PDB file of C-alpha atoms in Angstrom:
ATOM      1  CA  MET I   1     102.587 116.144 128.756  1.00  0.00           C
ATOM      2  CA  GLU I   2      99.426 116.081 126.705  1.00  0.00           C
ATOM      3  CA  GLU I   3      99.268 113.811 123.684  1.00  0.00           C
ATOM      4  CA  THR I   4      98.908 115.647 120.410  1.00  0.00           C
ATOM      5  CA  GLY I   5      96.037 114.272 118.352  1.00  0.00           C
ATOM      6  CA  ALA I   6      96.551 115.880 114.950  1.00  0.00           C
ATOM      7  CA  VAL I   7      98.234 113.576 112.462  1.00  0.00           C
ATOM      8  CA  PHE I   8      99.316 113.591 108.853  1.00  0.00           C
ATOM      9  CA  ARG I   9      96.878 111.237 107.141  1.00  0.00           C
ATOM     10  CA  LYS I  10      98.534 108.362 105.318  1.00  0.00           C
ATOM     11  CA  GLU I  11      96.701 109.287 102.132  1.00  0.00           C
ATOM     12  CA  LEU I  12      98.123 112.806 102.260  1.00  0.00           C
ATOM     13  CA  VAL I  13     101.641 111.537 102.962  1.00  0.00           C
ATOM     14  CA  SER I  14     101.342 109.134 100.035  1.00  0.00           C
ATOM     15  CA  LYS I  15     100.254 111.908  97.680  1.00  0.00           C
ATOM     16  CA  LEU I  16     102.994 114.223  98.906  1.00  0.00           C
ATOM     17  CA  LEU I  17     105.658 111.607  98.231  1.00  0.00           C
ATOM     18  CA  HIS I  18     104.283 110.450  94.879  1.00  0.00           C
ATOM     19  CA  LEU I  19     104.228 114.061  93.692  1.00  0.00           C
ATOM     20  CA  HIS I  20     108.018 114.026  93.657  1.00  0.00           C
ATOM     21  CA  PHE I  21     108.902 110.466  92.651  1.00  0.00           C
ATOM     22  CA  LYS I  22     110.770 110.344  89.370  1.00  0.00           C
ATOM     23  CA  ASP I  23     109.758 106.754  88.573  1.00  0.00           C
ATOM     24  CA  LYS I  24     106.069 105.980  88.162  1.00  0.00           C
ATOM     25  CA  LYS I  25     106.668 102.466  89.435  1.00  0.00           C
ATOM     26  CA  THR I  26     107.893 103.611  92.851  1.00  0.00           C
ATOM     27  CA  LYS I  27     105.537 102.622  95.661  1.00  0.00           C
ATOM     28  CA  VAL I  28     105.554 103.073  99.425  1.00  0.00           C
ATOM     29  CA  SER I  29     104.736 100.338 101.938  1.00  0.00           C
ATOM     30  CA  GLY I  30     102.017 100.969 104.486  1.00  0.00           C
ATOM     31  CA  ASP I  31     104.475 100.809 107.363  1.00  0.00           C
ATOM     32  CA  ALA I  32     106.784 103.278 105.646  1.00  0.00           C
ATOM     33  CA  LEU I  33     103.846 105.663 105.175  1.00  0.00           C
ATOM     34  CA  GLN I  34     103.054 105.346 108.865  1.00  0.00           C
ATOM     35  CA  LEU I  35     106.647 106.165 109.808  1.00  0.00           C
ATOM     36  CA  MET I  36     106.745 109.068 107.369  1.00  0.00           C
ATOM     37  CA  ALA I  37     103.587 110.486 108.913  1.00  0.00           C
ATOM     38  CA  GLU I  38     105.377 110.311 112.282  1.00  0.00           C
ATOM     39  CA  LEU I  39     108.502 111.906 110.864  1.00  0.00           C
ATOM     40  CA  LEU I  40     106.554 114.784 109.352  1.00  0.00           C
ATOM     41  CA  LYS I  41     104.737 115.337 112.617  1.00  0.00           C
ATOM     42  CA  ILE I  42     108.052 115.364 114.487  1.00  0.00           C
ATOM     43  CA  PHE I  43     109.442 117.810 111.944  1.00  0.00           C
ATOM     44  CA  VAL I  44     106.523 120.179 112.403  1.00  0.00           C
ATOM     45  CA  VAL I  45     106.473 119.877 116.200  1.00  0.00           C
ATOM     46  CA  ALA I  46     110.225 120.472 116.294  1.00  0.00           C
ATOM     47  CA  ALA I  47     109.726 123.616 114.231  1.00  0.00           C
ATOM     48  CA  ILE I  48     106.956 124.753 116.540  1.00  0.00           C
ATOM     49  CA  ARG I  49     109.005 124.090 119.666  1.00  0.00           C
ATOM     50  CA  SER I  50     112.077 125.747 118.165  1.00  0.00           C
ATOM     51  CA  VAL I  51     110.053 128.852 117.639  1.00  0.00           C
ATOM     52  CA  ARG I  52     108.727 128.692 121.166  1.00  0.00           C
ATOM     53  CA  GLN I  53     112.194 128.276 122.624  1.00  0.00           C
ATOM     54  CA  ALA I  54     113.435 131.214 120.629  1.00  0.00           C
ATOM     55  CA  GLN I  55     110.515 133.261 121.850  1.00  0.00           C
ATOM     56  CA  ALA I  56     111.409 135.858 124.440  1.00  0.00           C
ATOM     57  CA  GLU I  57     109.417 135.507 127.658  1.00  0.00           C
ATOM     58  CA  GLY I  58     106.236 137.498 127.882  1.00  0.00           C
ATOM     59  CA  LEU I  59     105.495 137.638 124.164  1.00  0.00           C
ATOM     60  CA  ALA I  60     102.093 136.202 123.325  1.00  0.00           C
ATOM     61  CA  ARG I  61     102.553 135.862 119.562  1.00  0.00           C
ATOM     62  CA  VAL I  62     105.107 133.921 117.568  1.00  0.00           C
ATOM     63  CA  ASP I  63     106.153 135.565 114.337  1.00  0.00           C
ATOM     64  CA  VAL I  64     108.074 134.691 111.225  1.00  0.00           C
ATOM     65  CA  GLU I  65     111.263 136.364 112.497  1.00  0.00           C
ATOM     66  CA  GLN I  66     111.573 133.713 115.221  1.00  0.00           C
ATOM     67  CA  LEU I  67     111.111 130.920 112.713  1.00  0.00           C
ATOM     68  CA  GLU I  68     113.719 132.416 110.401  1.00  0.00           C
ATOM     69  CA  LYS I  69     116.195 132.364 113.271  1.00  0.00           C
ATOM     70  CA  VAL I  70     115.792 128.670 114.022  1.00  0.00           C
ATOM     71  CA  LEU I  71     115.026 127.302 110.577  1.00  0.00           C
ATOM     72  CA  PRO I  72     118.602 126.994 109.237  1.00  0.00           C
ATOM     73  CA  GLN I  73     119.600 124.770 112.157  1.00  0.00           C
ATOM     74  CA  LEU I  74     116.428 122.719 111.846  1.00  0.00           C
ATOM     75  CA  LEU I  75     117.003 122.099 108.145  1.00  0.00           C
ATOM     76  CA  LEU I  76     120.626 121.131 108.752  1.00  0.00           C
ATOM     77  CA  ASP I  77     119.508 118.514 111.233  1.00  0.00           C
ATOM     78  CA  PHE I  78     117.491 116.875 108.523  1.00  0.00           C
TER      79      PHE I  78
ATOM     80  CA  MET B   1      99.328 118.019  72.714  1.00  0.00           C
ATOM     81  CA  THR B   2      98.046 121.450  71.708  1.00  0.00           C
ATOM     82  CA  GLU B   3      99.131 124.549  73.550  1.00  0.00           C
ATOM     83  CA  GLU B   4      95.684 124.788  75.083  1.00  0.00           C
ATOM     84  CA  GLU B   5      95.821 121.257  76.391  1.00  0.00           C
ATOM     85  CA  GLU B   6      99.282 121.863  77.796  1.00  0.00           C
ATOM     86  CA  TRP B   7      98.084 124.969  79.597  1.00  0.00           C
ATOM     87  CA  SER B   8      95.057 123.159  80.992  1.00  0.00           C
ATOM     88  CA  GLU B   9      97.240 120.329  82.232  1.00  0.00           C
ATOM     89  CA  GLU B  10      99.581 122.813  83.841  1.00  0.00           C
ATOM     90  CA  GLN B  11      96.665 124.482  85.600  1.00  0.00           C
ATOM     91  CA  GLN B  12      95.422 121.136  86.847  1.00  0.00           C
ATOM     92  CA  SER B  13      98.765 120.129  88.300  1.00  0.00           C
ATOM     93  CA  PHE B  14      99.137 123.590  89.833  1.00  0.00           C
ATOM     94  CA  SER B  15      95.780 123.361  91.604  1.00  0.00           C
ATOM     95  CA  TYR B  16      96.604 119.808  92.659  1.00  0.00           C
ATOM     96  CA  ARG B  17      99.761 121.107  94.326  1.00  0.00           C
ATOM     97  CA  GLN B  18      97.736 123.889  95.911  1.00  0.00           C
ATOM     98  CA  ARG B  19      95.250 121.379  97.304  1.00  0.00           C
ATOM     99  CA  LEU B  20      98.084 119.313  98.781  1.00  0.00           C
ATOM    100  CA  LYS B  21      99.644 122.440 100.270  1.00  0.00           C
ATOM    101  CA  ALA B  22      96.296 123.371 101.774  1.00  0.00           C
ATOM    102  CA  ALA B  23      96.003 119.919 103.340  1.00  0.00           C
ATOM    103  CA  VAL B  24      99.486 120.270 104.832  1.00  0.00           C
ATOM    104  CA  HIS B  25      98.617 123.767 106.036  1.00  0.00           C
ATOM    105  CA  TYR B  26      95.532 122.423 107.777  1.00  0.00           C
ATOM    106  CA  THR B  27      97.460 119.715 109.623  1.00  0.00           C
ATOM    107  CA  VAL B  28     100.220 122.130 110.596  1.00  0.00           C
ATOM    108  CA  GLY B  29      97.576 124.532 111.903  1.00  0.00           C
ATOM    109  CA  CYS B  30      96.014 121.776 114.016  1.00  0.00           C
ATOM    110  CA  LEU B  31      99.418 120.835 115.444  1.00  0.00           C
ATOM    111  CA  CYS B  32     100.206 124.464 116.246  1.00  0.00           C
ATOM    112  CA  GLU B  33      96.925 124.750 118.068  1.00  0.00           C
ATOM    113  CA  GLU B  34      97.489 121.582 120.072  1.00  0.00           C
ATOM    114  CA  VAL B  35     101.085 122.250 120.992  1.00  0.00           C
ATOM    115  CA  SER B  36     100.323 125.773 122.134  1.00  0.00           C
ATOM    116  CA  SER B  37      96.989 125.053 123.808  1.00  0.00           C
ATOM    117  CA  ASP B  38      98.468 124.694 127.287  1.00  0.00           C
ATOM    118  CA  LYS B  39     100.413 127.936 127.072  1.00  0.00           C
ATOM    119  CA  ASP B  40      98.965 131.339 126.518  1.00  0.00           C
ATOM    120  CA  MET B  41     100.489 131.641 123.084  1.00  0.00           C
ATOM    121  CA  GLN B  42      99.253 132.209 119.576  1.00  0.00           C
ATOM    122  CA  PHE B  43     100.938 131.531 116.297  1.00  0.00           C
ATOM    123  CA  SER B  44     100.617 134.160 113.613  1.00  0.00           C
ATOM    124  CA  LYS B  45      99.116 133.090 110.313  1.00  0.00           C
ATOM    125  CA  GLN B  46     102.405 133.862 108.643  1.00  0.00           C
ATOM    126  CA  THR B  47     104.268 131.530 110.974  1.00  0.00           C
ATOM    127  CA  ILE B  48     101.854 128.674 110.352  1.00  0.00           C
ATOM    128  CA  ALA B  49     102.100 129.346 106.628  1.00  0.00           C
ATOM    129  CA  ALA B  50     105.892 129.447 106.833  1.00  0.00           C
ATOM    130  CA  ILE B  51     106.093 126.121 108.693  1.00  0.00           C
ATOM    131  CA  SER B  52     103.698 124.603 106.134  1.00  0.00           C
ATOM    132  CA  GLU B  53     105.766 125.865 103.205  1.00  0.00           C
ATOM    133  CA  VAL B  54     108.943 124.438 104.658  1.00  0.00           C
ATOM    134  CA  THR B  55     107.254 121.120 105.454  1.00  0.00           C
ATOM    135  CA  PHE B  56     105.835 120.881 101.937  1.00  0.00           C
ATOM    136  CA  GLY B  57     109.235 121.715 100.489  1.00  0.00           C
ATOM    137  CA  GLN B  58     110.982 119.140 102.683  1.00  0.00           C
ATOM    138  CA  CYS B  59     108.656 116.468 101.315  1.00  0.00           C
ATOM    139  CA  GLU B  60     110.348 116.884  97.952  1.00  0.00           C
ATOM    140  CA  ASN B  61     113.745 116.110  99.488  1.00  0.00           C
ATOM    141  CA  PHE B  62     112.276 113.238 101.497  1.00  0.00           C
ATOM    142  CA  ALA B  63     110.548 111.720  98.469  1.00  0.00           C
ATOM    143  CA  LYS B  64     113.602 111.923  96.233  1.00  0.00           C
ATOM    144  CA  ASP B  65     115.858 110.450  98.907  1.00  0.00           C
ATOM    145  CA  LEU B  66     113.425 107.636  99.702  1.00  0.00           C
ATOM    146  CA  GLU B  67     113.124 106.763  96.038  1.00  0.00           C
ATOM    147  CA  MET B  68     116.902 106.758  95.710  1.00  0.00           C
ATOM    148  CA  PHE B  69     117.377 104.572  98.800  1.00  0.00           C
ATOM    149  CA  ALA B  70     114.861 102.012  97.556  1.00  0.00           C
ATOM    150  CA  ARG B  71     116.394 101.983  94.086  1.00  0.00           C
ATOM    151  CA  HIS B  72     119.835 101.588  95.641  1.00  0.00           C
ATOM    152  CA  ALA B  73     118.553  98.466  97.394  1.00  0.00           C
ATOM    153  CA  LYS B  74     117.109  97.321  94.052  1.00  0.00           C
ATOM    154  CA  ARG B  75     113.520  97.708  95.219  1.00  0.00           C
ATOM    155  CA  SER B  76     110.646  99.617  93.705  1.00  0.00           C
ATOM    156  CA  THR B  77     108.769  99.820  97.005  1.00  0.00           C
ATOM    157  CA  VAL B  78     109.970 102.199  99.688  1.00  0.00           C
ATOM    158  CA  ASN B  79     109.986 100.447 103.067  1.00  0.00           C
ATOM    159  CA  THR B  80     110.682 101.288 106.713  1.00  0.00           C
ATOM    160  CA  GLU B  81     114.446 100.760 106.335  1.00  0.00           C
ATOM    161  CA  ASP B  82     114.490 103.599 103.808  1.00  0.00           C
ATOM    162  CA  VAL B  83     112.585 105.866 106.188  1.00  0.00           C
ATOM    163  CA  LYS B  84     114.960 105.029 109.038  1.00  0.00           C
ATOM    164  CA  LEU B  85     117.899 105.886 106.825  1.00  0.00           C
ATOM    165  CA  LEU B  86     116.191 109.167 105.991  1.00  0.00           C
ATOM    166  CA  ALA B  87     115.834 110.011 109.678  1.00  0.00           C
ATOM    167  CA  ARG B  88     119.438 109.194 110.565  1.00  0.00           C
ATOM    168  CA  ARG B  89     120.653 112.796 110.692  1.00  0.00           C
ATOM    169  CA  SER B  90     117.951 113.665 113.171  1.00  0.00           C
ATOM    170  CA  HIS B  91     120.214 111.825 115.586  1.00  0.00           C
ATOM    171  CA  SER B  92     121.604 115.267 116.366  1.00  0.00           C
ATOM    172  CA  LEU B  93     118.224 116.270 117.739  1.00  0.00           C
ATOM    173  CA  VAL B  94     118.679 113.503 120.287  1.00  0.00           C
ATOM    174  CA  ARG B  95     122.249 114.481 121.140  1.00  0.00           C
ATOM    175  CA  ASP B  96     121.345 118.095 121.819  1.00  0.00           C
ATOM    176  CA  GLY B  97     118.721 117.062 124.318  1.00  0.00           C
ATOM    177  CA  PHE B  98     116.036 118.402 122.053  1.00  0.00           C
ATOM    178  CA  LEU B  99     114.163 115.162 122.407  1.00  0.00           C
ATOM    179  CA  SER B 100     113.334 115.872 126.012  1.00  0.00           C
ATOM    180  CA  SER B 101     111.243 118.862 125.042  1.00  0.00           C
ATOM    181  CA  LEU B 102     108.976 116.788 122.805  1.00  0.00           C
ATOM    182  CA  PRO B 103     105.748 115.381 124.194  1.00  0.00           C
ATOM    183  CA  PHE B 104     106.106 111.876 125.555  1.00  0.00           C
ATOM    184  CA  PRO B 105     104.237 109.825 122.911  1.00  0.00           C
ATOM    185  CA  ILE B 106     106.229 111.494 120.118  1.00  0.00           C
ATOM    186  CA  ARG B 107     109.450 110.736 121.950  1.00  0.00           C
ATOM    187  CA  ILE B 108     108.608 107.027 121.947  1.00  0.00           C
ATOM    188  CA  HIS B 109     107.904 106.924 118.233  1.00  0.00           C
ATOM    189  CA  TYR B 110     110.994 108.964 117.580  1.00  0.00           C
ATOM    190  CA  SER B 111     113.338 106.576 119.358  1.00  0.00           C
ATOM    191  CA  GLN B 112     111.756 103.755 117.404  1.00  0.00           C
ATOM    192  CA  LEU B 113     112.645 105.659 114.266  1.00  0.00           C
ATOM    193  CA  ILE B 114     116.302 106.104 115.061  1.00  0.00           C
ATOM    194  CA  THR B 115     117.097 102.633 116.399  1.00  0.00           C
ATOM    195  CA  GLY B 116     117.561 101.562 112.798  1.00  0.00           C
ATOM    196  CA  ILE B 117     120.373 104.012 112.111  1.00  0.00           C
ATOM    197  CA  HIS B 118     123.171 102.542 110.062  1.00  0.00           C
ATOM    198  CA  GLU B 119     126.423 103.068 111.888  1.00  0.00           C
ATOM    199  CA  VAL B 120     128.907 102.573 109.087  1.00  0.00           C
ATOM    200  CA  ILE B 121     128.392 103.686 105.529  1.00  0.00           C
ATOM    201  CA  PRO B 122     130.612 101.587 103.242  1.00  0.00           C
ATOM    202  CA  PRO B 123     132.885 103.524 100.882  1.00  0.00           C
ATOM    203  CA  GLY B 124     130.857 102.335  97.898  1.00  0.00           C
ATOM    204  CA  HIS B 125     127.961 104.368  99.148  1.00  0.00           C
ATOM    205  CA  LEU B 126     129.933 107.592  99.260  1.00  0.00           C
ATOM    206  CA  ALA B 127     128.226 108.873  96.127  1.00  0.00           C
ATOM    207  CA  LEU B 128     124.895 108.472  97.818  1.00  0.00           C
ATOM    208  CA  LYS B 129     126.155 110.348 100.866  1.00  0.00           C
ATOM    209  CA  MET B 130     127.499 113.198  98.748  1.00  0.00           C
ATOM    210  CA  ARG B 131     124.325 113.661  96.730  1.00  0.00           C
ATOM    211  CA  HIS B 132     123.328 116.840  98.564  1.00  0.00           C
ATOM    212  CA  ALA B 133     126.790 118.404  98.313  1.00  0.00           C
ATOM    213  CA  SER B 134     125.810 120.630  95.414  1.00  0.00           C
ATOM    214  CA  THR B 135     122.470 121.609  96.837  1.00  0.00           C
ATOM    215  CA  THR B 136     123.198 122.595 100.416  1.00  0.00           C
ATOM    216  CA  GLN B 137     121.324 125.868 100.111  1.00  0.00           C
ATOM    217  CA  THR B 138     117.750 124.902 100.770  1.00  0.00           C
ATOM    218  CA  CYS B 139     114.749 127.149 100.429  1.00  0.00           C
ATOM    219  CA  LEU B 140     114.586 129.933 102.943  1.00  0.00           C
TER     220      LEU B 140
END
């Protein structure tokens, strides 16, 4: 299988997390940011692959209806 | 703070959120392109936008949980143990054989993530476990 090259940049992950922290003093270690970037990527790829699996054969476009079908299960897993 | 200053601050934080959402959208778009490049498949703009929205929204849950885990351990710095705890429920993705459909390098990182799963949650931590009980309806 090909290796996917797109990543969530650590800076972006940091900003995304800090946006929602209640305490200003909360920080995130570099390793934790790295793991979070992985987790987000896995989350997105899982969503993408869920949609693909739900896709009927022969269809060339994936639409929101497919995503809506698989999203509840995906969110429950997390 | 005057009303004007409040409004200006609100606008600034709104556009900051928008910029973050746009950055997420960009990364999600890149991932969609890569994952679908070998097949003859396109993702509609709405689908990419939908995945981005959900991802952005999930970050709020992730952030709040991580902060709570660190605080619970009497730390102010979130570390890898907190992230592993966050990923524990994704164990079900492994059970259902979902993992096998992920590209190989991601699978490796993923198993590294879940090796730190705590097997027993002591009764004292029940409150922590129940924190989502009142908010099971997530955005959809």
